[in-house]
């Protein structure tokens, strides 16, 4: 009996060693820290960006699931005006998807406190299309906008990932869309007509608006004013409109901020089933240039460095929109 007991214990131990490792966290809080912003290279070479990993989450998905990934970062107390980007880099066996949003944070004591303390939220959907483990890492990207190095305080933040049902309903703006008095309107980012069964929809849209298109003259003492309206439509079987809802904001952005994140959300958009309404929708951001300097809706950020000094490069979505059916 003693031998059998020892054998059983050994077998249990062997099974424990052979069991798969438990999944890493699906949410993580960032450690507050001071982050270096490298100064502008004096030799005129490409801007030197610092890239700091803040936290990683993982999630196992089935072939029919997607995941919503959300990174929140708050920074302040910059010693020099500094580029601040909040980036999510996700990967799985055979694929990956990235998103980044950012703007310039003013130095402490600039006299413009609304630009000195920034909280940016970057989010996206990922859908491998096969059973896969998705791993996502949040990075803060920084660069001083002066010759001297800067520091900026990462005050707080978090990264989380959660499963959603079905394919990822989303779209990103592929290339930058200029806006001015001659071309004042665009409907980007946008999701064309799609069908999805749901009781409600959550719609998230982030527009990265750039002040002064680099190919045009710019008065750096002035601003660019634009209106942003997220519009969500449901349609009837005969092709007529069933219902619509919207959320809007107007932004007047100084040149020295340079590019500003304009977040818009519609949560709990109710899906109607009467009067010929069917679960068919479209969604977009209507951007209207109003006055001041030229502007642009920024497209995909291309050739970002994987790490400071790295020769590896990748692309990340910027202006984008997605839908989570409930």
PDB file of C-alpha atoms in Angstrom:
ATOM      1  CA  UNK A   1       0.000   0.000   0.000  1.00  0.00           C
ATOM      2  CA  UNK A   2       2.859   2.384   0.805  1.00  0.00           C
ATOM      3  CA  UNK A   3       4.419   1.838  -2.619  1.00  0.00           C
ATOM      4  CA  UNK A   4       1.067   2.483  -4.312  1.00  0.00           C
ATOM      5  CA  UNK A   5       0.631   5.724  -2.335  1.00  0.00           C
ATOM      6  CA  UNK A   6       4.065   6.966  -3.345  1.00  0.00           C
ATOM      7  CA  UNK A   7       3.406   6.041  -6.964  1.00  0.00           C
ATOM      8  CA  UNK A   8       0.140   7.935  -6.991  1.00  0.00           C
ATOM      9  CA  UNK A   9       1.778  11.005  -5.481  1.00  0.00           C
ATOM     10  CA  UNK A  10       4.505  10.867  -8.090  1.00  0.00           C
ATOM     11  CA  UNK A  11       1.918  10.585 -10.857  1.00  0.00           C
ATOM     12  CA  UNK A  12       0.063  13.647  -9.564  1.00  0.00           C
ATOM     13  CA  UNK A  13       3.328  15.574  -9.459  1.00  0.00           C
ATOM     14  CA  UNK A  14       4.123  14.547 -13.029  1.00  0.00           C
ATOM     15  CA  UNK A  15       0.688  15.714 -14.224  1.00  0.00           C
ATOM     16  CA  UNK A  16       1.171  19.052 -12.508  1.00  0.00           C
ATOM     17  CA  UNK A  17       4.480  19.551 -14.288  1.00  0.00           C
ATOM     18  CA  UNK A  18       2.928  18.628 -17.633  1.00  0.00           C
ATOM     19  CA  UNK A  19      -0.093  20.940 -17.266  1.00  0.00           C
ATOM     20  CA  UNK A  20      -0.101  24.047 -19.505  1.00  0.00           C
ATOM     21  CA  UNK A  21       1.055  27.294 -17.944  1.00  0.00           C
ATOM     22  CA  UNK A  22      -1.795  29.510 -16.747  1.00  0.00           C
ATOM     23  CA  UNK A  23      -2.647  32.509 -18.943  1.00  0.00           C
ATOM     24  CA  UNK A  24      -1.035  35.818 -18.081  1.00  0.00           C
ATOM     25  CA  UNK A  25      -3.165  38.693 -16.807  1.00  0.00           C
ATOM     26  CA  UNK A  26      -5.998  40.164 -18.848  1.00  0.00           C
ATOM     27  CA  UNK A  27      -5.452  43.525 -17.159  1.00  0.00           C
ATOM     28  CA  UNK A  28      -2.457  45.348 -15.716  1.00  0.00           C
ATOM     29  CA  UNK A  29      -1.815  48.733 -14.097  1.00  0.00           C
ATOM     30  CA  UNK A  30       1.238  50.747 -15.109  1.00  0.00           C
ATOM     31  CA  UNK A  31       3.977  51.722 -12.685  1.00  0.00           C
ATOM     32  CA  UNK A  32       4.288  55.525 -12.332  1.00  0.00           C
ATOM     33  CA  UNK A  33       7.652  56.632 -13.650  1.00  0.00           C
ATOM     34  CA  UNK A  34       9.663  59.394 -15.272  1.00  0.00           C
ATOM     35  CA  UNK A  35      10.145  58.814 -19.013  1.00  0.00           C
ATOM     36  CA  UNK A  36      12.996  60.225 -21.090  1.00  0.00           C
ATOM     37  CA  UNK A  37      12.187  62.148 -24.278  1.00  0.00           C
ATOM     38  CA  UNK A  38      15.316  62.176 -26.483  1.00  0.00           C
ATOM     39  CA  UNK A  39      16.236  65.579 -27.931  1.00  0.00           C
ATOM     40  CA  UNK A  40      15.962  66.382 -31.630  1.00  0.00           C
ATOM     41  CA  UNK A  41      19.080  64.953 -33.335  1.00  0.00           C
ATOM     42  CA  UNK A  42      21.389  67.818 -34.271  1.00  0.00           C
ATOM     43  CA  UNK A  43      22.632  65.987 -37.342  1.00  0.00           C
ATOM     44  CA  UNK A  44      19.201  66.246 -38.991  1.00  0.00           C
ATOM     45  CA  UNK A  45      18.604  62.507 -38.909  1.00  0.00           C
ATOM     46  CA  UNK A  46      15.281  60.837 -38.180  1.00  0.00           C
ATOM     47  CA  UNK A  47      13.650  61.830 -34.873  1.00  0.00           C
ATOM     48  CA  UNK A  48      14.944  59.762 -31.971  1.00  0.00           C
ATOM     49  CA  UNK A  49      11.970  58.246 -30.119  1.00  0.00           C
ATOM     50  CA  UNK A  50      12.072  56.522 -26.760  1.00  0.00           C
ATOM     51  CA  UNK A  51       9.847  53.418 -26.634  1.00  0.00           C
ATOM     52  CA  UNK A  52       9.054  52.043 -23.172  1.00  0.00           C
ATOM     53  CA  UNK A  53       7.007  48.888 -22.556  1.00  0.00           C
ATOM     54  CA  UNK A  54       4.575  49.439 -19.675  1.00  0.00           C
ATOM     55  CA  UNK A  55       2.609  46.191 -19.448  1.00  0.00           C
ATOM     56  CA  UNK A  56       1.432  43.079 -21.286  1.00  0.00           C
ATOM     57  CA  UNK A  57      -1.851  41.150 -21.351  1.00  0.00           C
ATOM     58  CA  UNK A  58      -2.851  37.893 -23.045  1.00  0.00           C
ATOM     59  CA  UNK A  59      -6.118  36.210 -23.961  1.00  0.00           C
ATOM     60  CA  UNK A  60      -6.983  32.891 -25.592  1.00  0.00           C
ATOM     61  CA  UNK A  61      -9.591  33.318 -28.345  1.00  0.00           C
ATOM     62  CA  UNK A  62     -11.656  30.823 -30.313  1.00  0.00           C
ATOM     63  CA  UNK A  63     -11.890  31.099 -34.075  1.00  0.00           C
ATOM     64  CA  UNK A  64     -15.171  33.029 -33.776  1.00  0.00           C
ATOM     65  CA  UNK A  65     -14.094  35.514 -31.105  1.00  0.00           C
ATOM     66  CA  UNK A  66     -12.499  38.937 -31.213  1.00  0.00           C
ATOM     67  CA  UNK A  67     -10.986  40.956 -28.384  1.00  0.00           C
ATOM     68  CA  UNK A  68     -11.212  44.577 -27.349  1.00  0.00           C
ATOM     69  CA  UNK A  69      -7.902  45.987 -26.110  1.00  0.00           C
ATOM     70  CA  UNK A  70      -7.798  49.306 -24.232  1.00  0.00           C
ATOM     71  CA  UNK A  71      -4.727  51.237 -23.038  1.00  0.00           C
ATOM     72  CA  UNK A  72      -5.070  54.365 -20.875  1.00  0.00           C
ATOM     73  CA  UNK A  73      -2.122  56.649 -20.039  1.00  0.00           C
ATOM     74  CA  UNK A  74      -1.879  59.929 -18.145  1.00  0.00           C
ATOM     75  CA  UNK A  75       1.249  62.106 -18.347  1.00  0.00           C
ATOM     76  CA  UNK A  76       2.267  65.557 -17.116  1.00  0.00           C
ATOM     77  CA  UNK A  77       5.174  67.670 -15.796  1.00  0.00           C
ATOM     78  CA  UNK A  78       7.147  67.692 -19.044  1.00  0.00           C
ATOM     79  CA  UNK A  79      10.418  69.626 -18.775  1.00  0.00           C
ATOM     80  CA  UNK A  80      10.331  70.441 -22.515  1.00  0.00           C
ATOM     81  CA  UNK A  81       7.389  70.211 -24.911  1.00  0.00           C
ATOM     82  CA  UNK A  82       7.313  66.493 -25.681  1.00  0.00           C
ATOM     83  CA  UNK A  83       5.686  64.084 -28.113  1.00  0.00           C
ATOM     84  CA  UNK A  84       3.520  61.614 -26.183  1.00  0.00           C
ATOM     85  CA  UNK A  85       2.160  58.506 -27.924  1.00  0.00           C
ATOM     86  CA  UNK A  86       0.075  55.695 -26.413  1.00  0.00           C
ATOM     87  CA  UNK A  87       0.623  52.565 -28.524  1.00  0.00           C
ATOM     88  CA  UNK A  88      -0.802  49.024 -28.398  1.00  0.00           C
ATOM     89  CA  UNK A  89       1.101  46.252 -30.196  1.00  0.00           C
ATOM     90  CA  UNK A  90      -0.762  42.918 -30.458  1.00  0.00           C
ATOM     91  CA  UNK A  91       0.449  39.629 -31.921  1.00  0.00           C
ATOM     92  CA  UNK A  92      -0.555  35.995 -32.314  1.00  0.00           C
ATOM     93  CA  UNK A  93       0.808  33.054 -34.241  1.00  0.00           C
ATOM     94  CA  UNK A  94       0.760  34.176 -37.859  1.00  0.00           C
ATOM     95  CA  UNK A  95      -0.473  37.740 -37.352  1.00  0.00           C
ATOM     96  CA  UNK A  96      -0.760  40.967 -35.430  1.00  0.00           C
ATOM     97  CA  UNK A  97      -2.414  44.378 -35.255  1.00  0.00           C
ATOM     98  CA  UNK A  98      -1.293  47.701 -33.776  1.00  0.00           C
ATOM     99  CA  UNK A  99      -2.815  51.077 -32.885  1.00  0.00           C
ATOM    100  CA  UNK A 100      -1.295  54.372 -31.731  1.00  0.00           C
ATOM    101  CA  UNK A 101      -2.652  57.783 -30.750  1.00  0.00           C
ATOM    102  CA  UNK A 102      -0.752  60.804 -29.512  1.00  0.00           C
ATOM    103  CA  UNK A 103      -0.215  64.524 -29.208  1.00  0.00           C
ATOM    104  CA  UNK A 104       2.342  66.954 -27.837  1.00  0.00           C
ATOM    105  CA  UNK A 105       2.310  67.644 -24.090  1.00  0.00           C
ATOM    106  CA  UNK A 106       3.378  71.169 -23.089  1.00  0.00           C
ATOM    107  CA  UNK A 107       6.121  71.788 -20.542  1.00  0.00           C
ATOM    108  CA  UNK A 108       5.053  72.442 -16.945  1.00  0.00           C
ATOM    109  CA  UNK A 109       4.350  76.135 -16.355  1.00  0.00           C
ATOM    110  CA  UNK A 110       3.649  76.900 -20.021  1.00  0.00           C
ATOM    111  CA  UNK A 111       0.581  78.951 -19.134  1.00  0.00           C
ATOM    112  CA  UNK A 112      -1.711  76.517 -20.995  1.00  0.00           C
ATOM    113  CA  UNK A 113      -2.604  73.932 -18.329  1.00  0.00           C
ATOM    114  CA  UNK A 114      -5.092  72.105 -20.574  1.00  0.00           C
ATOM    115  CA  UNK A 115      -2.149  70.957 -22.711  1.00  0.00           C
ATOM    116  CA  UNK A 116       0.202  70.170 -19.793  1.00  0.00           C
ATOM    117  CA  UNK A 117      -1.705  67.221 -18.277  1.00  0.00           C
ATOM    118  CA  UNK A 118      -2.970  64.696 -20.817  1.00  0.00           C
ATOM    119  CA  UNK A 119      -4.858  61.407 -20.584  1.00  0.00           C
ATOM    120  CA  UNK A 120      -4.960  59.442 -23.833  1.00  0.00           C
ATOM    121  CA  UNK A 121      -6.883  56.229 -24.485  1.00  0.00           C
ATOM    122  CA  UNK A 122      -5.882  53.972 -27.369  1.00  0.00           C
ATOM    123  CA  UNK A 123      -8.078  50.976 -28.177  1.00  0.00           C
ATOM    124  CA  UNK A 124      -8.680  48.464 -30.943  1.00  0.00           C
ATOM    125  CA  UNK A 125     -10.268  45.140 -31.832  1.00  0.00           C
ATOM    126  CA  UNK A 126      -8.227  42.087 -32.785  1.00  0.00           C
ATOM    127  CA  UNK A 127      -9.582  39.034 -34.602  1.00  0.00           C
ATOM    128  CA  UNK A 128      -7.119  36.255 -35.519  1.00  0.00           C
ATOM    129  CA  UNK A 129      -9.891  34.236 -37.241  1.00  0.00           C
ATOM    130  CA  UNK A 130      -8.494  31.028 -35.756  1.00  0.00           C
ATOM    131  CA  UNK A 131      -8.092  29.722 -32.220  1.00  0.00           C
ATOM    132  CA  UNK A 132      -5.096  31.666 -30.932  1.00  0.00           C
ATOM    133  CA  UNK A 133      -3.450  33.255 -27.936  1.00  0.00           C
ATOM    134  CA  UNK A 134      -3.318  37.029 -28.378  1.00  0.00           C
ATOM    135  CA  UNK A 135      -0.556  38.957 -26.609  1.00  0.00           C
ATOM    136  CA  UNK A 136      -0.753  42.756 -26.399  1.00  0.00           C
ATOM    137  CA  UNK A 137       1.806  45.188 -24.983  1.00  0.00           C
ATOM    138  CA  UNK A 138       1.305  48.885 -24.247  1.00  0.00           C
ATOM    139  CA  UNK A 139       4.166  51.251 -25.045  1.00  0.00           C
ATOM    140  CA  UNK A 140       4.652  54.917 -24.265  1.00  0.00           C
ATOM    141  CA  UNK A 141       6.554  56.639 -27.088  1.00  0.00           C
ATOM    142  CA  UNK A 142       8.248  59.965 -26.338  1.00  0.00           C
ATOM    143  CA  UNK A 143      10.537  62.488 -28.008  1.00  0.00           C
ATOM    144  CA  UNK A 144      11.618  65.946 -26.911  1.00  0.00           C
ATOM    145  CA  UNK A 145      10.599  68.671 -29.345  1.00  0.00           C
ATOM    146  CA  UNK A 146      13.681  70.720 -28.490  1.00  0.00           C
ATOM    147  CA  UNK A 147      17.409  70.126 -28.880  1.00  0.00           C
ATOM    148  CA  UNK A 148      17.682  69.094 -25.229  1.00  0.00           C
ATOM    149  CA  UNK A 149      16.368  65.859 -23.752  1.00  0.00           C
ATOM    150  CA  UNK A 150      13.106  66.094 -21.834  1.00  0.00           C
ATOM    151  CA  UNK A 151      11.406  64.079 -19.140  1.00  0.00           C
ATOM    152  CA  UNK A 152       7.683  63.547 -18.665  1.00  0.00           C
ATOM    153  CA  UNK A 153       5.913  61.885 -15.763  1.00  0.00           C
ATOM    154  CA  UNK A 154       3.758  58.858 -16.473  1.00  0.00           C
ATOM    155  CA  UNK A 155       1.307  59.389 -13.616  1.00  0.00           C
ATOM    156  CA  UNK A 156      -0.967  56.372 -14.089  1.00  0.00           C
ATOM    157  CA  UNK A 157      -2.461  54.010 -16.636  1.00  0.00           C
ATOM    158  CA  UNK A 158      -3.657  50.531 -17.433  1.00  0.00           C
ATOM    159  CA  UNK A 159      -4.036  47.959 -20.189  1.00  0.00           C
ATOM    160  CA  UNK A 160      -6.890  45.472 -20.468  1.00  0.00           C
ATOM    161  CA  UNK A 161      -8.175  42.909 -22.938  1.00  0.00           C
ATOM    162  CA  UNK A 162     -11.647  41.346 -23.068  1.00  0.00           C
ATOM    163  CA  UNK A 163     -13.358  38.926 -25.471  1.00  0.00           C
ATOM    164  CA  UNK A 164     -16.175  39.974 -27.812  1.00  0.00           C
ATOM    165  CA  UNK A 165     -18.394  37.809 -29.993  1.00  0.00           C
ATOM    166  CA  UNK A 166     -17.943  37.484 -33.740  1.00  0.00           C
ATOM    167  CA  UNK A 167     -15.656  39.150 -36.232  1.00  0.00           C
ATOM    168  CA  UNK A 168     -14.061  42.541 -35.667  1.00  0.00           C
ATOM    169  CA  UNK A 169     -16.222  45.296 -37.145  1.00  0.00           C
ATOM    170  CA  UNK A 170     -13.745  48.140 -37.621  1.00  0.00           C
ATOM    171  CA  UNK A 171     -11.896  50.364 -40.047  1.00  0.00           C
ATOM    172  CA  UNK A 172      -8.847  52.634 -39.978  1.00  0.00           C
ATOM    173  CA  UNK A 173      -7.974  55.607 -42.179  1.00  0.00           C
ATOM    174  CA  UNK A 174      -5.238  54.299 -44.511  1.00  0.00           C
ATOM    175  CA  UNK A 175      -3.681  57.607 -45.615  1.00  0.00           C
ATOM    176  CA  UNK A 176      -3.808  61.165 -44.286  1.00  0.00           C
ATOM    177  CA  UNK A 177      -6.754  63.269 -45.547  1.00  0.00           C
ATOM    178  CA  UNK A 178      -5.984  67.029 -45.864  1.00  0.00           C
ATOM    179  CA  UNK A 179      -8.677  69.578 -44.930  1.00  0.00           C
ATOM    180  CA  UNK A 180      -8.875  73.287 -45.752  1.00  0.00           C
ATOM    181  CA  UNK A 181     -11.248  75.953 -47.072  1.00  0.00           C
ATOM    182  CA  UNK A 182     -11.373  74.315 -50.511  1.00  0.00           C
ATOM    183  CA  UNK A 183     -11.835  70.778 -49.148  1.00  0.00           C
ATOM    184  CA  UNK A 184     -13.438  71.262 -45.720  1.00  0.00           C
ATOM    185  CA  UNK A 185     -15.266  67.945 -45.198  1.00  0.00           C
ATOM    186  CA  UNK A 186     -14.392  64.274 -44.914  1.00  0.00           C
ATOM    187  CA  UNK A 187     -16.313  61.276 -43.616  1.00  0.00           C
ATOM    188  CA  UNK A 188     -13.376  59.407 -42.113  1.00  0.00           C
ATOM    189  CA  UNK A 189     -12.884  57.125 -40.244  1.00  0.00           C
ATOM    190  CA  UNK A 190     -15.842  55.136 -41.575  1.00  0.00           C
ATOM    191  CA  UNK A 191     -17.354  51.645 -41.542  1.00  0.00           C
ATOM    192  CA  UNK A 192     -19.495  50.905 -44.613  1.00  0.00           C
ATOM    193  CA  UNK A 193     -22.770  49.015 -44.391  1.00  0.00           C
ATOM    194  CA  UNK A 194     -22.589  45.913 -42.180  1.00  0.00           C
ATOM    195  CA  UNK A 195     -25.079  43.384 -40.793  1.00  0.00           C
ATOM    196  CA  UNK A 196     -24.770  42.049 -37.247  1.00  0.00           C
ATOM    197  CA  UNK A 197     -27.321  40.607 -34.822  1.00  0.00           C
ATOM    198  CA  UNK A 198     -27.410  42.590 -31.582  1.00  0.00           C
ATOM    199  CA  UNK A 199     -29.648  44.235 -29.009  1.00  0.00           C
ATOM    200  CA  UNK A 200     -27.373  47.281 -28.706  1.00  0.00           C
ATOM    201  CA  UNK A 201     -24.142  48.576 -30.246  1.00  0.00           C
ATOM    202  CA  UNK A 202     -21.194  50.328 -28.661  1.00  0.00           C
ATOM    203  CA  UNK A 203     -19.359  52.472 -31.213  1.00  0.00           C
ATOM    204  CA  UNK A 204     -15.886  53.905 -30.554  1.00  0.00           C
ATOM    205  CA  UNK A 205     -14.256  56.414 -32.909  1.00  0.00           C
ATOM    206  CA  UNK A 206     -10.894  58.153 -32.497  1.00  0.00           C
ATOM    207  CA  UNK A 207      -9.817  60.839 -34.933  1.00  0.00           C
ATOM    208  CA  UNK A 208      -6.181  61.971 -34.940  1.00  0.00           C
ATOM    209  CA  UNK A 209      -6.399  65.556 -36.221  1.00  0.00           C
ATOM    210  CA  UNK A 210      -3.198  67.250 -37.366  1.00  0.00           C
ATOM    211  CA  UNK A 211      -2.750  71.022 -37.414  1.00  0.00           C
ATOM    212  CA  UNK A 212      -1.040  72.327 -40.580  1.00  0.00           C
ATOM    213  CA  UNK A 213      -0.597  69.984 -43.489  1.00  0.00           C
ATOM    214  CA  UNK A 214       3.159  69.918 -44.049  1.00  0.00           C
ATOM    215  CA  UNK A 215       2.858  70.805 -47.759  1.00  0.00           C
ATOM    216  CA  UNK A 216       1.118  74.144 -47.073  1.00  0.00           C
ATOM    217  CA  UNK A 217       2.183  77.437 -45.404  1.00  0.00           C
ATOM    218  CA  UNK A 218       1.367  77.619 -41.707  1.00  0.00           C
ATOM    219  CA  UNK A 219       1.120  80.385 -39.115  1.00  0.00           C
ATOM    220  CA  UNK A 220       2.553  78.749 -36.007  1.00  0.00           C
ATOM    221  CA  UNK A 221       0.992  81.390 -33.753  1.00  0.00           C
ATOM    222  CA  UNK A 222      -2.542  80.319 -34.676  1.00  0.00           C
ATOM    223  CA  UNK A 223      -4.919  77.363 -34.409  1.00  0.00           C
ATOM    224  CA  UNK A 224      -7.000  75.041 -36.571  1.00  0.00           C
ATOM    225  CA  UNK A 225     -10.685  74.702 -35.704  1.00  0.00           C
ATOM    226  CA  UNK A 226     -12.766  71.697 -36.772  1.00  0.00           C
ATOM    227  CA  UNK A 227     -16.031  69.961 -35.828  1.00  0.00           C
ATOM    228  CA  UNK A 228     -16.241  66.191 -35.340  1.00  0.00           C
ATOM    229  CA  UNK A 229     -19.520  64.224 -35.354  1.00  0.00           C
ATOM    230  CA  UNK A 230     -19.821  60.473 -34.894  1.00  0.00           C
ATOM    231  CA  UNK A 231     -22.906  59.265 -36.783  1.00  0.00           C
ATOM    232  CA  UNK A 232     -24.449  55.792 -36.430  1.00  0.00           C
ATOM    233  CA  UNK A 233     -27.302  54.693 -38.708  1.00  0.00           C
ATOM    234  CA  UNK A 234     -29.632  51.688 -38.726  1.00  0.00           C
ATOM    235  CA  UNK A 235     -31.440  50.808 -41.963  1.00  0.00           C
ATOM    236  CA  UNK A 236     -34.686  49.229 -43.115  1.00  0.00           C
ATOM    237  CA  UNK A 237     -35.038  46.280 -45.499  1.00  0.00           C
ATOM    238  CA  UNK A 238     -36.188  48.655 -48.278  1.00  0.00           C
ATOM    239  CA  UNK A 239     -32.972  50.701 -48.013  1.00  0.00           C
ATOM    240  CA  UNK A 240     -34.451  53.671 -46.169  1.00  0.00           C
ATOM    241  CA  UNK A 241     -33.204  54.982 -42.854  1.00  0.00           C
ATOM    242  CA  UNK A 242     -34.586  53.316 -39.727  1.00  0.00           C
ATOM    243  CA  UNK A 243     -32.897  55.517 -37.091  1.00  0.00           C
ATOM    244  CA  UNK A 244     -29.785  57.567 -36.444  1.00  0.00           C
ATOM    245  CA  UNK A 245     -27.842  58.906 -33.475  1.00  0.00           C
ATOM    246  CA  UNK A 246     -24.757  61.082 -33.098  1.00  0.00           C
ATOM    247  CA  UNK A 247     -22.172  62.520 -30.724  1.00  0.00           C
ATOM    248  CA  UNK A 248     -20.269  65.707 -31.510  1.00  0.00           C
ATOM    249  CA  UNK A 249     -17.420  67.940 -30.347  1.00  0.00           C
ATOM    250  CA  UNK A 250     -15.579  70.978 -31.727  1.00  0.00           C
ATOM    251  CA  UNK A 251     -11.833  71.341 -31.229  1.00  0.00           C
ATOM    252  CA  UNK A 252      -9.641  74.423 -31.688  1.00  0.00           C
ATOM    253  CA  UNK A 253      -6.064  73.170 -31.642  1.00  0.00           C
ATOM    254  CA  UNK A 254      -2.851  75.277 -31.449  1.00  0.00           C
ATOM    255  CA  UNK A 255      -0.037  74.557 -33.876  1.00  0.00           C
ATOM    256  CA  UNK A 256       2.341  73.587 -31.057  1.00  0.00           C
ATOM    257  CA  UNK A 257       0.013  70.769 -29.958  1.00  0.00           C
ATOM    258  CA  UNK A 258       0.355  69.768 -33.615  1.00  0.00           C
ATOM    259  CA  UNK A 259      -1.890  66.695 -33.550  1.00  0.00           C
ATOM    260  CA  UNK A 260      -4.775  66.107 -31.204  1.00  0.00           C
ATOM    261  CA  UNK A 261      -6.807  63.013 -30.320  1.00  0.00           C
ATOM    262  CA  UNK A 262     -10.560  63.555 -30.711  1.00  0.00           C
ATOM    263  CA  UNK A 263     -12.400  60.626 -29.042  1.00  0.00           C
ATOM    264  CA  UNK A 264     -16.110  60.045 -29.671  1.00  0.00           C
ATOM    265  CA  UNK A 265     -18.367  57.251 -28.386  1.00  0.00           C
ATOM    266  CA  UNK A 266     -21.968  56.091 -28.665  1.00  0.00           C
ATOM    267  CA  UNK A 267     -22.742  53.489 -26.024  1.00  0.00           C
ATOM    268  CA  UNK A 268     -25.898  51.374 -25.983  1.00  0.00           C
ATOM    269  CA  UNK A 269     -27.216  52.343 -29.428  1.00  0.00           C
ATOM    270  CA  UNK A 270     -30.559  50.423 -29.388  1.00  0.00           C
ATOM    271  CA  UNK A 271     -31.295  48.058 -32.260  1.00  0.00           C
ATOM    272  CA  UNK A 272     -34.877  48.372 -33.514  1.00  0.00           C
ATOM    273  CA  UNK A 273     -36.808  45.413 -34.933  1.00  0.00           C
ATOM    274  CA  UNK A 274     -40.163  47.028 -35.844  1.00  0.00           C
ATOM    275  CA  UNK A 275     -41.376  49.114 -38.800  1.00  0.00           C
ATOM    276  CA  UNK A 276     -39.205  47.240 -41.308  1.00  0.00           C
ATOM    277  CA  UNK A 277     -35.950  47.856 -39.428  1.00  0.00           C
ATOM    278  CA  UNK A 278     -33.278  45.189 -39.845  1.00  0.00           C
ATOM    279  CA  UNK A 279     -29.863  44.732 -38.133  1.00  0.00           C
ATOM    280  CA  UNK A 280     -28.017  46.662 -40.866  1.00  0.00           C
ATOM    281  CA  UNK A 281     -25.837  49.630 -39.934  1.00  0.00           C
ATOM    282  CA  UNK A 282     -23.111  52.030 -40.941  1.00  0.00           C
ATOM    283  CA  UNK A 283     -21.005  54.440 -38.884  1.00  0.00           C
ATOM    284  CA  UNK A 284     -18.572  57.261 -39.594  1.00  0.00           C
ATOM    285  CA  UNK A 285     -17.042  60.480 -38.273  1.00  0.00           C
ATOM    286  CA  UNK A 286     -18.051  63.622 -40.156  1.00  0.00           C
ATOM    287  CA  UNK A 287     -15.111  66.026 -39.895  1.00  0.00           C
ATOM    288  CA  UNK A 288     -15.647  69.662 -40.906  1.00  0.00           C
ATOM    289  CA  UNK A 289     -12.772  72.135 -41.120  1.00  0.00           C
ATOM    290  CA  UNK A 290     -14.133  75.441 -39.789  1.00  0.00           C
ATOM    291  CA  UNK A 291     -11.391  78.057 -39.679  1.00  0.00           C
ATOM    292  CA  UNK A 292      -7.758  78.902 -39.073  1.00  0.00           C
ATOM    293  CA  UNK A 293      -4.830  76.839 -40.280  1.00  0.00           C
ATOM    294  CA  UNK A 294      -5.159  73.835 -42.534  1.00  0.00           C
ATOM    295  CA  UNK A 295      -5.782  70.455 -40.930  1.00  0.00           C
ATOM    296  CA  UNK A 296      -5.807  66.760 -41.718  1.00  0.00           C
ATOM    297  CA  UNK A 297      -7.200  63.459 -40.489  1.00  0.00           C
ATOM    298  CA  UNK A 298      -4.112  61.354 -39.964  1.00  0.00           C
ATOM    299  CA  UNK A 299      -3.813  57.919 -41.543  1.00  0.00           C
ATOM    300  CA  UNK A 300      -1.713  54.907 -40.590  1.00  0.00           C
ATOM    301  CA  UNK A 301       1.565  55.708 -38.813  1.00  0.00           C
ATOM    302  CA  UNK A 302       4.190  53.986 -40.966  1.00  0.00           C
ATOM    303  CA  UNK A 303       7.689  52.763 -40.132  1.00  0.00           C
ATOM    304  CA  UNK A 304       7.592  53.253 -36.381  1.00  0.00           C
ATOM    305  CA  UNK A 305      10.664  51.936 -34.601  1.00  0.00           C
ATOM    306  CA  UNK A 306      10.104  48.731 -32.649  1.00  0.00           C
ATOM    307  CA  UNK A 307      12.346  50.071 -29.861  1.00  0.00           C
ATOM    308  CA  UNK A 308      14.702  52.991 -29.363  1.00  0.00           C
ATOM    309  CA  UNK A 309      17.596  52.571 -31.770  1.00  0.00           C
ATOM    310  CA  UNK A 310      16.017  49.490 -33.365  1.00  0.00           C
ATOM    311  CA  UNK A 311      16.209  48.866 -37.091  1.00  0.00           C
ATOM    312  CA  UNK A 312      12.938  46.943 -36.856  1.00  0.00           C
ATOM    313  CA  UNK A 313       9.883  48.853 -38.065  1.00  0.00           C
ATOM    314  CA  UNK A 314       6.131  48.434 -37.954  1.00  0.00           C
ATOM    315  CA  UNK A 315       2.911  50.258 -38.829  1.00  0.00           C
ATOM    316  CA  UNK A 316       0.127  51.260 -36.433  1.00  0.00           C
ATOM    317  CA  UNK A 317      -3.427  52.433 -37.102  1.00  0.00           C
ATOM    318  CA  UNK A 318      -4.243  55.968 -35.986  1.00  0.00           C
ATOM    319  CA  UNK A 319      -7.676  57.429 -36.859  1.00  0.00           C
ATOM    320  CA  UNK A 320     -10.054  54.463 -36.542  1.00  0.00           C
ATOM    321  CA  UNK A 321     -13.574  53.340 -35.660  1.00  0.00           C
ATOM    322  CA  UNK A 322     -15.005  50.059 -34.364  1.00  0.00           C
ATOM    323  CA  UNK A 323     -18.258  48.491 -33.179  1.00  0.00           C
ATOM    324  CA  UNK A 324     -18.916  46.088 -30.304  1.00  0.00           C
ATOM    325  CA  UNK A 325     -22.351  44.375 -30.556  1.00  0.00           C
ATOM    326  CA  UNK A 326     -24.030  43.497 -27.291  1.00  0.00           C
TER     327      UNK A 326
END
